[in-house]
mmCIF file of C-alpha atoms in Angstrom:
data_model
loop_
_atom_site.group_PDB
_atom_site.id
_atom_site.type_symbol
_atom_site.label_atom_id
_atom_site.label_comp_id
_atom_site.label_asym_id
_atom_site.label_seq_id
_atom_site.Cartn_x
_atom_site.Cartn_y
_atom_site.Cartn_z
ATOM 1 C CA MET A 810 0.063 -0.209 -0.336
ATOM 2 C CA ASN A 811 1.080 2.775 -1.479
ATOM 3 C CA ASN A 812 2.437 5.712 1.452
ATOM 4 C CA PRO A 813 -0.180 8.972 1.355
ATOM 5 C CA ALA A 814 2.855 11.122 2.152
ATOM 6 C CA GLU A 815 4.996 9.552 -0.951
ATOM 7 C CA GLY A 816 2.576 9.856 -3.215
ATOM 8 C CA GLY A 817 2.042 13.231 -2.464
ATOM 9 C CA GLU A 818 5.815 13.614 -2.660
ATOM 10 C CA ASP A 819 5.796 12.440 -6.067
ATOM 11 C CA GLU A 820 3.325 14.296 -7.206
ATOM 12 C CA ASN A 821 4.951 17.640 -6.231
ATOM 13 C CA LYS A 822 7.963 16.618 -8.507
ATOM 14 C CA ASP A 823 5.812 16.002 -11.055
ATOM 15 C CA GLU A 824 4.500 19.175 -11.322
ATOM 16 C CA GLU A 825 7.692 20.836 -10.551
ATOM 17 C CA ARG A 826 8.979 18.863 -13.626
ATOM 18 C CA THR A 827 6.090 19.675 -15.728
ATOM 19 C CA GLY A 828 4.510 22.947 -14.171
ATOM 20 C CA ILE A 829 3.348 26.199 -15.522
ATOM 21 C CA ASP A 830 6.155 28.741 -15.048
ATOM 22 C CA GLY A 831 5.005 32.540 -13.776
ATOM 23 C CA ALA A 832 4.724 33.716 -17.672
ATOM 24 C CA GLY A 833 2.326 31.115 -18.370
ATOM 25 C CA HIS A 834 4.709 28.802 -20.761
ATOM 26 C CA LYS A 835 4.729 25.323 -19.874
ATOM 27 C CA GLU A 836 7.907 23.754 -18.731
ATOM 28 C CA ASN A 837 9.804 20.422 -19.042
ATOM 29 C CA ASN A 838 11.418 18.220 -17.587
ATOM 30 C CA ALA A 839 14.578 20.048 -17.334
ATOM 31 C CA GLY A 840 12.597 23.224 -16.156
ATOM 32 C CA ARG A 841 13.219 25.007 -19.451
ATOM 33 C CA THR A 842 10.247 26.786 -21.066
ATOM 34 C CA GLU A 843 9.171 26.482 -25.113
ATOM 35 C CA ARG A 844 10.475 30.229 -24.331
ATOM 36 C CA ASP A 845 13.568 29.067 -23.593
ATOM 37 C CA TYR A 846 13.871 26.828 -26.828
ATOM 38 C CA GLU A 847 12.787 29.411 -29.104
ATOM 39 C CA LYS A 848 15.676 32.101 -27.678
ATOM 40 C CA LEU A 849 17.905 28.726 -27.893
ATOM 41 C CA GLU A 850 16.918 28.016 -31.495
ATOM 42 C CA PHE A 851 17.082 31.684 -32.564
ATOM 43 C CA LYS A 852 20.709 31.198 -31.860
ATOM 44 C CA GLY A 853 21.030 28.217 -33.962
ATOM 45 C CA ILE A 854 21.010 25.456 -31.038
ATOM 46 C CA ARG A 855 18.879 22.703 -31.207
ATOM 47 C CA MET A 856 17.715 21.446 -28.078
ATOM 48 C CA ARG A 857 14.199 20.090 -28.912
ATOM 49 C CA PRO A 858 13.916 16.327 -28.603
ATOM 50 C CA ASP A 859 13.886 14.841 -32.585
ATOM 51 C CA SER A 860 10.226 14.308 -33.375
ATOM 52 C CA GLY A 861 11.465 12.812 -36.622
ATOM 53 C CA ASP A 862 10.405 15.082 -39.161
ATOM 54 C CA ASP A 863 13.403 15.926 -41.147
ATOM 55 C CA GLU A 864 12.752 18.481 -42.975
ATOM 56 C CA GLY A 865 11.214 20.668 -39.904
ATOM 57 C CA SER A 866 14.722 19.949 -38.589
ATOM 58 C CA PHE A 867 15.938 21.306 -41.455
ATOM 59 C CA ARG A 868 13.394 24.444 -41.362
ATOM 60 C CA ASN A 869 15.086 24.522 -38.131
ATOM 61 C CA SER A 870 18.244 24.301 -38.782
ATOM 62 C CA LYS A 871 21.222 27.839 -38.881
ATOM 63 C CA ILE A 872 22.028 27.242 -42.674
ATOM 64 C CA TYR A 873 18.105 27.109 -43.312
ATOM 65 C CA LYS A 874 17.249 30.055 -41.578
ATOM 66 C CA TRP A 875 20.664 32.204 -42.756
ATOM 67 C CA LEU A 876 19.835 31.402 -46.118
ATOM 68 C CA ASP A 877 15.631 32.376 -45.478
ATOM 69 C CA ASN A 878 16.952 35.748 -43.877
ATOM 70 C CA PHE A 879 19.231 36.404 -47.617
ATOM 71 C CA TRP A 880 16.518 35.352 -49.813
ATOM 72 C CA TYR A 881 14.141 37.792 -48.414
ATOM 73 C CA HIS A 882 17.056 40.837 -48.449
ATOM 74 C CA HIS A 883 18.487 40.059 -51.595
ATOM 75 C CA LYS A 884 16.194 38.322 -53.837
ATOM 76 C CA TRP A 885 16.084 40.704 -56.112
ATOM 77 C CA LYS A 886 19.369 41.022 -56.508
ATOM 78 C CA VAL A 887 20.101 37.775 -56.734
ATOM 79 C CA ILE A 888 17.373 37.023 -59.768
ATOM 80 C CA VAL A 889 19.058 40.110 -61.539
ATOM 81 C CA ILE A 890 22.431 38.681 -61.719
ATOM 82 C CA SER A 891 21.471 35.014 -62.405
ATOM 83 C CA PHE A 892 19.182 36.885 -65.091
ATOM 84 C CA PHE A 893 22.875 38.254 -66.387
ATOM 85 C CA ALA A 894 24.922 35.820 -65.772
ATOM 86 C CA VAL A 895 22.624 33.537 -68.086
ATOM 87 C CA ILE A 896 23.008 35.749 -70.955
ATOM 88 C CA ILE A 897 26.450 36.162 -70.751
ATOM 89 C CA GLY A 898 27.387 32.746 -70.391
ATOM 90 C CA ILE A 899 24.928 32.187 -73.954
ATOM 91 C CA CYS A 900 26.855 35.084 -75.628
ATOM 92 C CA ALA A 901 30.248 33.986 -74.844
ATOM 93 C CA TYR A 902 29.206 29.971 -75.965
ATOM 94 C CA GLN A 903 27.673 31.093 -79.230
ATOM 95 C CA TYR A 904 31.134 33.407 -79.648
ATOM 96 C CA ALA A 905 33.249 30.217 -78.860
ATOM 97 C CA SER A 906 31.535 28.152 -81.358
ATOM 98 C CA ARG A 907 31.216 30.390 -84.283
ATOM 99 C CA GLU A 908 32.718 29.867 -87.867
ATOM 100 C CA VAL A 909 35.112 32.431 -87.882
ATOM 101 C CA PRO A 910 35.204 33.190 -91.914
ATOM 102 C CA ASP A 911 38.222 33.232 -93.829
ATOM 103 C CA VAL A 912 37.102 35.236 -96.531
ATOM 104 C CA TYR A 913 33.881 37.654 -97.536
ATOM 105 C CA VAL A 914 32.180 37.483 -100.997
ATOM 106 C CA MET A 915 29.283 39.536 -102.048
ATOM 107 C CA TYR A 916 26.558 38.679 -104.691
ATOM 108 C CA ALA A 917 24.803 41.938 -105.822
ATOM 109 C CA GLY A 918 22.154 41.636 -108.654
ATOM 110 C CA PRO A 919 18.687 40.632 -110.459
ATOM 111 C CA GLU A 920 19.054 36.711 -109.220
ATOM 112 C CA TYR A 921 17.757 35.739 -107.047
ATOM 113 C CA LEU A 922 19.361 33.278 -104.272
ATOM 114 C CA SER A 923 17.850 30.813 -101.864
ATOM 115 C CA SER A 924 19.467 29.404 -98.807
ATOM 116 C CA GLY A 925 20.419 25.849 -100.778
ATOM 117 C CA ALA A 926 21.645 27.953 -103.927
ATOM 118 C CA THR A 927 23.508 29.884 -102.137
ATOM 119 C CA SER A 928 25.066 26.828 -99.847
ATOM 120 C CA ARG A 929 26.162 25.149 -103.289
ATOM 121 C CA LEU A 930 27.633 28.136 -104.279
ATOM 122 C CA LYS A 931 29.388 28.665 -100.830
ATOM 123 C CA GLU A 932 30.668 24.929 -101.060
ATOM 124 C CA SER A 933 31.935 25.613 -104.945
ATOM 125 C CA LEU A 934 33.849 29.130 -103.297
ATOM 126 C CA ARG A 935 35.739 26.397 -100.812
ATOM 127 C CA THR A 936 37.341 24.755 -103.851
ATOM 128 C CA VAL A 937 39.852 27.531 -104.691
ATOM 129 C CA MET A 938 40.592 28.765 -101.690
ATOM 130 C CA GLU A 939 42.431 28.108 -98.485
ATOM 131 C CA ASP A 940 42.022 28.312 -94.328
ATOM 132 C CA TYR A 941 44.250 31.417 -94.161
ATOM 133 C CA ASN A 942 43.339 31.904 -90.682
ATOM 134 C CA GLY A 943 44.404 27.727 -89.720
ATOM 135 C CA ASP A 944 41.542 27.569 -87.575
ATOM 136 C CA GLY A 945 40.779 24.397 -89.538
ATOM 137 C CA GLU A 946 37.608 25.421 -91.369
ATOM 138 C CA THR A 947 37.312 27.091 -94.807
ATOM 139 C CA GLY A 948 35.243 29.638 -93.366
ATOM 140 C CA ILE A 949 32.979 32.255 -95.742
ATOM 141 C CA THR A 950 30.471 35.101 -94.560
ATOM 142 C CA MET A 951 28.343 35.801 -98.153
ATOM 143 C CA VAL A 952 25.903 38.633 -98.872
ATOM 144 C CA THR A 953 23.145 38.110 -101.309
ATOM 145 C CA LEU A 954 21.099 41.499 -102.375
ATOM 146 C CA VAL A 955 19.088 41.314 -104.882
ATOM 147 C CA CYS A 956 19.079 44.665 -106.732
ATOM 148 C CA VAL A 957 17.102 45.612 -109.760
ATOM 149 C CA SER A 958 18.122 48.750 -112.083
ATOM 150 C CA ASP A 959 15.383 50.775 -113.319
ATOM 151 C CA ASP A 960 16.220 49.990 -117.156
ATOM 152 C CA GLU A 961 15.690 46.613 -115.753
ATOM 153 C CA ILE A 962 12.139 46.682 -114.009
ATOM 154 C CA GLU A 963 11.532 48.448 -117.716
ATOM 155 C CA GLU A 964 12.938 45.446 -119.579
ATOM 156 C CA MET A 965 10.817 43.158 -116.835
ATOM 157 C CA LYS A 966 7.814 45.109 -117.690
ATOM 158 C CA ALA A 967 8.476 44.777 -121.381
ATOM 159 C CA GLU A 968 9.007 40.771 -121.641
ATOM 160 C CA ALA A 969 6.207 40.054 -118.758
ATOM 161 C CA ILE A 970 3.431 41.992 -121.024
ATOM 162 C CA ALA A 971 4.737 40.092 -123.908
ATOM 163 C CA ASN A 972 4.356 37.240 -122.047
ATOM 164 C CA SER A 973 0.666 38.078 -121.286
ATOM 165 C CA GLU A 974 1.703 37.588 -117.697
ATOM 166 C CA GLU A 975 1.727 40.063 -114.365
ATOM 167 C CA PHE A 976 4.432 41.519 -113.385
ATOM 168 C CA TYR A 977 5.228 42.495 -109.574
ATOM 169 C CA LEU A 978 8.283 43.358 -107.831
ATOM 170 C CA ASP A 979 8.436 44.850 -103.951
ATOM 171 C CA VAL A 980 9.507 48.544 -104.819
ATOM 172 C CA SER A 981 10.207 48.677 -101.124
ATOM 173 C CA ALA A 982 12.431 46.301 -100.548
ATOM 174 C CA ASN A 983 14.220 46.851 -104.137
ATOM 175 C CA SER A 984 15.053 49.990 -102.333
ATOM 176 C CA GLN A 985 16.140 48.745 -99.124
ATOM 177 C CA ASN A 986 18.847 46.058 -100.396
ATOM 178 C CA ILE A 987 20.438 49.088 -102.900
ATOM 179 C CA LYS A 988 20.736 51.016 -99.869
ATOM 180 C CA GLN A 989 21.985 47.789 -98.063
ATOM 181 C CA PHE A 990 24.308 47.781 -101.056
ATOM 182 C CA SER A 991 26.036 50.817 -100.479
ATOM 183 C CA MET A 992 26.549 50.517 -96.899
ATOM 184 C CA GLU A 993 28.627 47.106 -97.698
ATOM 185 C CA ILE A 994 30.505 48.607 -100.210
ATOM 186 C CA PHE A 995 31.651 51.630 -98.185
ATOM 187 C CA ALA A 996 31.994 50.106 -94.834
ATOM 188 C CA GLY A 997 31.350 46.466 -94.797
ATOM 189 C CA GLU A 998 33.543 43.511 -94.847
ATOM 190 C CA SER A 999 32.937 42.205 -98.594
ATOM 191 C CA VAL A 1000 36.165 42.000 -100.685
ATOM 192 C CA ILE A 1001 35.612 39.562 -103.823
ATOM 193 C CA CYS A 1002 32.433 41.129 -105.574
ATOM 194 C CA LEU A 1003 30.453 39.155 -108.137
ATOM 195 C CA LEU A 1004 27.831 42.402 -109.345
ATOM 196 C CA ASP A 1005 25.286 43.359 -111.919
ATOM 197 C CA PRO A 1006 27.042 45.658 -114.397
ATOM 198 C CA TRP A 1007 25.176 48.657 -113.095
ATOM 199 C CA LEU A 1008 26.438 48.384 -109.590
ATOM 200 C CA TYR A 1009 29.974 47.560 -110.525
ATOM 201 C CA GLU A 1010 30.455 50.794 -112.644
ATOM 202 C CA ASP A 1011 28.554 53.073 -109.762
ATOM 203 C CA VAL A 1012 31.835 51.436 -107.403
ATOM 204 C CA ARG A 1013 34.377 51.396 -110.146
ATOM 205 C CA ASP A 1014 33.622 55.416 -110.817
ATOM 206 C CA ALA A 1015 33.938 56.187 -107.144
ATOM 207 C CA GLY A 1016 38.080 54.300 -107.656
ATOM 208 C CA GLY A 1017 36.722 51.333 -105.582
ATOM 209 C CA PHE A 1018 38.515 48.418 -107.460
ATOM 210 C CA MET A 1019 41.589 47.062 -108.257
ATOM 211 C CA GLU A 1020 42.670 46.882 -111.545
ATOM 212 C CA MET A 1021 43.761 43.645 -113.121
ATOM 213 C CA SER A 1022 47.106 44.694 -114.067
ATOM 214 C CA GLU A 1023 47.893 44.570 -110.467
ATOM 215 C CA LEU A 1024 47.036 41.246 -110.008
ATOM 216 C CA PHE A 1025 47.806 39.214 -113.317
ATOM 217 C CA THR A 1026 50.245 39.397 -116.330
ATOM 218 C CA GLU A 1027 48.688 39.319 -119.853
ATOM 219 C CA GLU A 1028 49.470 36.241 -120.266
ATOM 220 C CA GLU A 1029 47.316 34.744 -117.573
ATOM 221 C CA LEU A 1030 44.261 36.860 -119.045
ATOM 222 C CA GLU A 1031 44.494 34.706 -121.781
ATOM 223 C CA GLY A 1032 40.934 33.671 -123.107
ATOM 224 C CA VAL A 1033 39.133 35.593 -120.348
ATOM 225 C CA GLU A 1034 37.277 38.391 -120.741
ATOM 226 C CA LEU A 1035 37.379 41.580 -119.054
ATOM 227 C CA TYR A 1036 34.540 44.126 -118.827
ATOM 228 C CA ASP A 1037 37.029 46.735 -118.199
ATOM 229 C CA GLU A 1038 39.901 47.423 -116.698
ATOM 230 C CA CYS A 1039 38.802 46.277 -113.133
ATOM 231 C CA GLY A 1040 36.362 43.521 -114.151
ATOM 232 C CA ILE A 1041 35.722 39.985 -115.324
ATOM 233 C CA TYR A 1042 32.483 38.342 -116.856
ATOM 234 C CA LEU A 1043 33.057 35.714 -114.450
ATOM 235 C CA SER A 1044 31.020 34.219 -117.362
ATOM 236 C CA SER A 1045 34.353 34.189 -119.812
ATOM 237 C CA THR A 1046 36.037 31.934 -116.615
ATOM 238 C CA LYS A 1047 36.656 28.500 -115.954
ATOM 239 C CA PHE A 1048 35.311 28.316 -112.471
ATOM 240 C CA TYR A 1049 32.072 29.429 -114.201
ATOM 241 C CA LYS A 1050 31.731 26.750 -116.492
ATOM 242 C CA TYR A 1051 32.520 24.294 -114.782
ATOM 243 C CA TYR A 1052 30.037 24.938 -111.531
ATOM 244 C CA SER A 1053 26.468 24.391 -112.203
ATOM 245 C CA SER A 1054 26.031 26.015 -108.808
ATOM 246 C CA VAL A 1055 28.119 29.384 -110.519
ATOM 247 C CA SER A 1056 26.517 29.722 -113.434
ATOM 248 C CA VAL A 1057 23.214 30.300 -112.089
ATOM 249 C CA LEU A 1058 24.433 33.665 -112.331
ATOM 250 C CA PRO A 1059 23.534 35.703 -114.930
ATOM 251 C CA GLU A 1060 26.195 35.894 -117.387
ATOM 252 C CA ASP A 1061 27.124 39.310 -117.265
ATOM 253 C CA THR A 1062 27.948 39.624 -113.624
ATOM 254 C CA VAL A 1063 31.081 40.952 -113.332
ATOM 255 C CA LEU A 1064 33.885 39.558 -111.125
ATOM 256 C CA CYS A 1065 35.886 42.374 -109.548
ATOM 257 C CA ILE A 1066 37.539 42.509 -106.106
ATOM 258 C CA ARG A 1067 37.736 45.707 -103.735
ATOM 259 C CA LYS A 1068 40.530 47.783 -102.470
ATOM 260 C CA ILE A 1069 41.671 47.908 -99.157
ATOM 261 C CA SER A 1070 38.691 49.806 -97.729
ATOM 262 C CA THR A 1071 39.628 53.370 -95.751
ATOM 263 C CA MET A 1072 37.641 51.776 -92.866
ATOM 264 C CA SER A 1073 41.049 49.363 -91.668
ATOM 265 C CA VAL A 1074 42.089 52.187 -90.196
ATOM 266 C CA PHE A 1075 39.508 51.881 -87.141
ATOM 267 C CA LYS A 1076 39.793 48.093 -87.989
ATOM 268 C CA GLY A 1077 43.743 47.259 -87.625
ATOM 269 C CA LYS A 1078 45.685 47.958 -90.758
ATOM 270 C CA ALA A 1079 48.122 45.233 -90.622
ATOM 271 C CA LYS A 1080 45.243 43.087 -89.834
ATOM 272 C CA TYR A 1081 43.128 43.887 -92.218
ATOM 273 C CA GLU A 1082 46.016 44.403 -95.046
ATOM 274 C CA LYS A 1083 47.041 40.774 -94.322
ATOM 275 C CA LEU A 1084 43.162 40.123 -94.041
ATOM 276 C CA HIS A 1085 42.616 41.388 -98.136
ATOM 277 C CA GLU A 1086 46.210 39.484 -99.077
ATOM 278 C CA TYR A 1087 43.730 36.149 -98.015
ATOM 279 C CA HIS A 1088 41.314 37.600 -100.401
ATOM 280 C CA VAL A 1089 43.759 38.691 -103.201
ATOM 281 C CA SER A 1090 44.380 35.062 -103.615
ATOM 282 C CA MET A 1091 41.393 33.621 -103.752
ATOM 283 C CA PHE A 1092 40.175 36.100 -106.541
ATOM 284 C CA GLN A 1093 43.616 34.727 -108.337
ATOM 285 C CA SER A 1094 42.459 31.359 -108.185
ATOM 286 C CA MET A 1095 38.937 31.915 -109.328
ATOM 287 C CA VAL A 1096 40.245 33.798 -112.249
ATOM 288 C CA LEU A 1097 42.930 31.263 -113.101
ATOM 289 C CA PHE A 1098 41.019 27.953 -112.449
ATOM 290 C CA ASP A 1099 41.181 25.255 -115.005
ATOM 291 C CA TYR A 1100 39.485 22.120 -115.474
ATOM 292 C CA PRO A 1101 40.379 18.793 -113.736
ATOM 293 C CA GLU A 1102 42.246 16.641 -115.888
ATOM 294 C CA GLY A 1103 40.177 14.522 -118.495
ATOM 295 C CA TYR A 1104 37.067 17.219 -117.953
ATOM 296 C CA GLU A 1105 34.910 17.579 -121.485
ATOM 297 C CA LEU A 1106 33.245 21.167 -121.316
ATOM 298 C CA PRO A 1107 29.477 21.009 -121.997
ATOM 299 C CA GLU A 1108 27.992 22.310 -125.633
ATOM 300 C CA SER A 1109 26.102 24.523 -123.324
ATOM 301 C CA PHE A 1110 29.238 26.475 -122.650
ATOM 302 C CA MET A 1111 31.263 26.334 -126.065
ATOM 303 C CA THR A 1112 30.379 29.701 -127.104
ATOM 304 C CA GLU A 1113 33.073 31.750 -129.179
ATOM 305 C CA VAL A 1114 34.488 34.794 -126.804
ATOM 306 C CA GLU A 1115 34.487 37.871 -127.409
ATOM 307 C CA ASP A 1116 38.058 39.451 -128.942
ATOM 308 C CA THR A 1117 39.362 41.580 -126.110
ATOM 309 C CA LEU A 1118 42.777 42.677 -127.353
ATOM 310 C CA SER A 1119 42.326 45.861 -127.406
ATOM 311 C CA LEU A 1120 41.289 46.147 -123.781
ATOM 312 C CA LYS A 1121 44.302 43.974 -122.985
ATOM 313 C CA ARG A 1122 46.642 46.032 -124.602
ATOM 314 C CA LYS A 1123 45.532 49.223 -123.418
ATOM 315 C CA LEU A 1124 45.271 47.584 -119.898
ATOM 316 C CA PHE A 1125 49.193 46.694 -119.725
ATOM 317 C CA THR A 1126 50.702 48.935 -121.949
ATOM 318 C CA SER A 1127 49.577 52.319 -119.811
#
């Protein structure tokens, strides 16, 4: 039989271990209240018995509280910095993986070149060039612009009427392409040019092209039809006749090469001069291109070339 006195003493002890403090906070068996636990945990000290809730344990950890506090005060800074870091990373990757061109070529004239036709033309151009910059690739940047003169527009209209066909030309797009051509010639990268005669003449009159006598001997130009002292009819070259991807261009297309641009002063003259030498080498390879051994020229190209001896004589004796 239990002693009432002893039982009373035990009850008092239990009440003392799990009693209520003066502030109304329930005490545990160590005499600490809930308020004491909160103070200790605020200092990063875990004193509560493990409830087995890992997520709750992490939420009460010091690192979680620090991260939560940091995010609360700095979240917009983190978002902005992360955004720019992603943009910079993408740009850096694209720059590192981009193809660095060895040469820059431009076609401007009435012929529209699809993306496929442009790709095939570039492949043909790669056969007469080298990996000039030593990166293991023969890179070509090619600008293609459909530019039609007023006279050509009138001819196209007349031909459409004669064939009872409708004629449509986007005048605004044509005008924009002509402006882009002027910008490319003045400040662009293109050096080797394949041009409609009227576009060629405007630049030639401004002194923008090299003379053929600077690049070839008279003997080297035998069999090639000169447009004038600065241009060659592309269709008179074996390069044009051999590659079908090149012969899609009009027969009166003028092959020419720009002089070193005055803009080279702002881009590094020595570097630009070296780049121009690459283009001169490729231009010479295009003009002096010869058929592979055993190749027979199709009958469609067996046409008589106009005699240009008088023009060559003037060019190489002046």
